[in-house]
Amino acid sequence: MSEQSKVDFPWINGSPAAQGGLSTQDRGLAYGDGVFETIRVSRSGPVLMSLHLERLYRGLRRLAIEIDPVLLESELASYPGFKQCGVVKIIVTRGAGGRGYSCENSAPPTRIFTSHPEPAYPSQNYDEGISVFPCATRLSSHRRLAGIKHLNRLEQVLARQEWAGQEYQEGLVLDQYGKVVEGVFSNVFVVKNKTVLTPAIEQCGVAGVMRHWLLQQFAVQGYNPVEGELTPDNFKLADERFFCNSVYGVWPVRRFEENTWPAGPVARLAQKMVSEHWCL
Amino acid sequence: MSEQSKVDFPWINGSPAAQGGLSTQDRGLAYGDGVFETIRVSRSGPVLMSLHLERLYRGLRRLAIEIDPVLLESELASYPGFKQCGVVKIIVTRGAGGRGYSCENSAPPTRIFTSHPEPAYPSQNYDEGISVFPCATRLSSHRRLAGIKHLNRLEQVLARQEWAGQEYQEGLVLDQYGKVVEGVFSNVFVVKNKTVLTPAIEQCGVAGVMRHWLLQQFAVQGYNPVEGELTPDNFKLADERFFCNSVYGVWPVRRFEENTWPAGPVARLAQKMVSEHWCL
């Protein structure tokens, strides 16, 4: 069975979508002109919903896509995908129309919601940690697009193509200067003494909502949370390293290149904080 | 009347598309995971069709999207959009499915064709030349994505947002090192003595089919065609400068910053070559 057939409740602009459903003229398709969010829905409800919405609005402002938040949030409030465990994906595009790249006279933004089953990641990703592939694909720099979760994701698609099969569970991606940015679909943290560092997202990369939440929680727990520069060497030399996103939570790194490590205490603390807040 | 309502013959996968029509799960929407071509259809038929197809296939190979060319070209052969003057847009995406960024188990590529009226550009663009806006948006470097016409076009959308109204007809876009790459929706040429230079498309930018054809024709005409480096200063100091694409042909530059120029003889020669080959 293909992934496609598992999609529940496809909605477009507040109503169940007809088969197919999206206009061939939508600028989300034509130019990747929009943003998205992927929201875990656990037994305790949507996870980090307000942070997801904050980033969505930040992305829309950055692209100068005007949306009525009252309309969007009333559609989200009645969306049945939030009534079951799984993952809800929200896409907001600039809508159909305009003339070429110009946005003048384009239609109102398109709101697309879909609901997907809980991801079936092996439990050992969480329990023992993951094996990380060193991606050759570099992220290019573009300050105005950095941080937001826009629909131009070919760099991630190319990076993800670099490995196949079950040997690796994530990839480590560098910027064009050779510094660590993130995983292909996660953010990354390293720990050195009481400092918990994640790469600053200024030139490229996605500012993940779980990354944001963990930075706050580590401060509460007495750690020194830092957004800064991370070299591949310091990734390897740190006391610990782990990945996170808002769908799976926290995965320790078990293997990278010739190195293997056991899951460390800060990764376990992060997992505990996440599971105490939400039933992931 | 919006642009959207002027679309004729929306086809998906070889058949007329139902209203709406595209799956919300298509990777073209989710990630910009695909390529496109915009083909002028003049009274003499499709313009530069074989070069458009060559670039389409090159882009698909670069993204590792496998398509059956016999199927695609048989669909194109029966597409009614090529039977009338205007513009045909072809989009090919990796299709629906896969799991996250991974392409494993994704569906066959989606082929989307739409037909649009001839663009209504003012005739003075062609006759007197255009006024060019100096865009602040820079194109980021990514060798693997350079040259192909992929669906990740947010940089072009951002650049095009920098001006509104009728004062400017194109924008000049630089790379992150401050070198000239192209226009927002065109390629650019400058002339100095018998040398006709267009920026090399190695790190970023689109390798336009009209650019390709003009390079060949200039060689035939005894000029020295060069793909090389172009600084903004050399853009201004050249004997001539003009933009081109396969939809409008060739537009001389009339104004850029504080400078104005009359249309030069090489731009006029380029326009003549284009109009002799096709009735643009």
XYZ file of C-alpha atoms in Angstrom, chain B residues 74-234:
161
model
C 2.996 11.037 -27.093
C 0.979 13.026 -24.556
C 2.544 16.251 -25.815
C 1.800 15.261 -29.412
C -1.907 15.033 -28.704
C -2.089 18.067 -26.410
C -4.484 20.642 -27.923
C -2.564 23.576 -26.413
C -0.028 23.271 -29.223
C -2.761 23.813 -31.818
C -3.272 27.494 -30.924
C -1.023 30.523 -30.503
C -0.035 31.195 -26.911
C 2.137 29.600 -24.279
C 2.148 25.975 -23.140
C 3.483 25.219 -19.682
C 4.752 21.723 -18.909
C 5.365 20.669 -15.308
C 6.815 17.258 -14.473
C 7.000 16.331 -10.787
C 8.250 13.231 -9.023
C 4.617 12.350 -8.360
C 2.822 11.627 -5.139
C 4.114 9.714 -2.183
C 7.440 8.691 -0.785
C 7.969 9.078 2.928
C 9.005 12.567 3.906
C 11.867 13.711 1.716
C 12.677 10.150 0.687
C 11.671 9.296 -2.879
C 11.515 5.563 -2.263
C 8.122 4.143 -3.236
C 6.924 7.378 -4.799
C 4.369 7.156 -7.598
C 5.176 7.657 -11.301
C 5.991 11.258 -12.299
C 3.059 13.637 -12.710
C 2.797 15.389 -16.100
C 0.845 18.650 -16.045
C 0.176 20.658 -19.211
C -1.646 23.982 -19.357
C -2.221 26.417 -22.191
C -2.181 30.201 -21.747
C -2.846 33.195 -23.997
C 0.013 35.012 -25.684
C 1.555 37.348 -23.109
C 0.441 40.954 -23.541
C 3.775 42.736 -23.210
C 3.826 46.383 -24.398
C 5.350 46.606 -27.903
C 7.743 49.278 -26.675
C 9.633 46.609 -24.699
C 10.660 45.228 -28.063
C 10.836 48.463 -30.041
C 12.464 50.898 -27.603
C 13.806 48.588 -24.935
C 13.096 48.072 -21.267
C 13.841 49.704 -17.954
C 15.644 47.303 -15.628
C 15.330 47.211 -11.849
C 18.483 46.447 -9.808
C 17.299 43.608 -7.546
C 18.741 43.291 -4.044
C 17.730 39.612 -3.817
C 20.793 37.461 -4.532
C 20.778 33.989 -6.048
C 22.400 31.404 -3.796
C 24.907 28.903 -5.144
C 24.021 25.293 -5.710
C 25.870 23.589 -8.551
C 23.549 20.618 -8.748
C 20.482 22.831 -9.144
C 22.115 25.429 -11.415
C 20.945 25.617 -15.022
C 17.866 23.431 -14.747
C 14.373 24.862 -14.507
C 13.269 23.287 -11.240
C 10.216 24.207 -9.205
C 12.096 25.852 -6.306
C 11.540 29.433 -7.436
C 11.187 31.433 -4.222
C 14.292 33.478 -5.028
C 12.635 34.629 -8.247
C 9.378 35.364 -6.415
C 11.281 37.457 -3.833
C 13.233 39.303 -6.541
C 10.058 40.033 -8.490
C 8.442 41.440 -5.337
C 11.035 44.205 -5.246
C 9.203 46.361 -7.761
C 5.575 46.942 -8.726
C 3.765 48.892 -11.367
C 4.798 49.689 -14.930
C 8.079 51.555 -14.478
C 10.315 48.484 -14.771
C 9.918 45.531 -17.132
C 12.649 43.230 -15.789
C 15.080 43.012 -12.886
C 18.818 42.348 -12.891
C 19.812 39.623 -10.429
C 23.280 39.011 -8.991
C 24.813 35.979 -7.332
C 26.102 36.023 -3.770
C 29.496 37.248 -4.984
C 27.957 40.285 -6.645
C 28.282 39.034 -10.230
C 25.454 39.374 -12.749
C 23.563 36.110 -13.358
C 20.390 36.879 -15.277
C 17.041 38.669 -15.182
C 14.204 37.487 -12.967
C 12.567 35.692 -15.917
C 15.135 36.146 -18.701
C 18.782 35.647 -19.556
C 21.039 38.593 -20.226
C 23.661 39.368 -22.899
C 26.180 42.179 -23.256
C 28.156 43.133 -26.372
C 31.696 44.534 -26.463
C 33.223 44.874 -29.923
C 32.581 41.512 -31.602
C 32.204 39.601 -28.342
C 28.701 38.677 -27.197
C 28.851 37.584 -23.538
C 26.256 35.980 -21.288
C 26.971 34.957 -17.682
C 28.077 31.349 -17.223
C 25.362 29.347 -15.455
C 27.416 27.172 -13.115
C 26.483 28.061 -9.549
C 22.972 29.406 -10.010
C 20.554 30.673 -12.637
C 18.606 29.084 -15.462
C 20.275 28.060 -18.720
C 17.607 29.454 -21.023
C 16.829 27.829 -24.345
C 16.729 31.182 -26.187
C 20.116 31.997 -24.647
C 21.401 28.680 -25.973
C 20.004 29.286 -29.454
C 21.317 32.862 -29.635
C 24.832 31.753 -28.646
C 24.810 29.382 -31.615
C 23.394 31.972 -34.008
C 25.896 34.659 -32.994
C 28.728 32.272 -33.846
C 27.191 31.723 -37.287
C 27.001 35.492 -37.730
C 30.715 35.951 -37.069
C 30.514 37.091 -33.473
C 32.511 35.628 -30.606
C 29.982 34.101 -28.185
C 31.263 33.746 -24.603
C 29.787 32.308 -21.412
C 31.744 34.038 -18.678
C 31.793 36.396 -15.740
C 29.887 39.668 -15.832
C 30.189 42.424 -13.243
C 27.513 45.100 -12.824
C 30.093 47.647 -14.010
C 30.748 45.721 -17.216
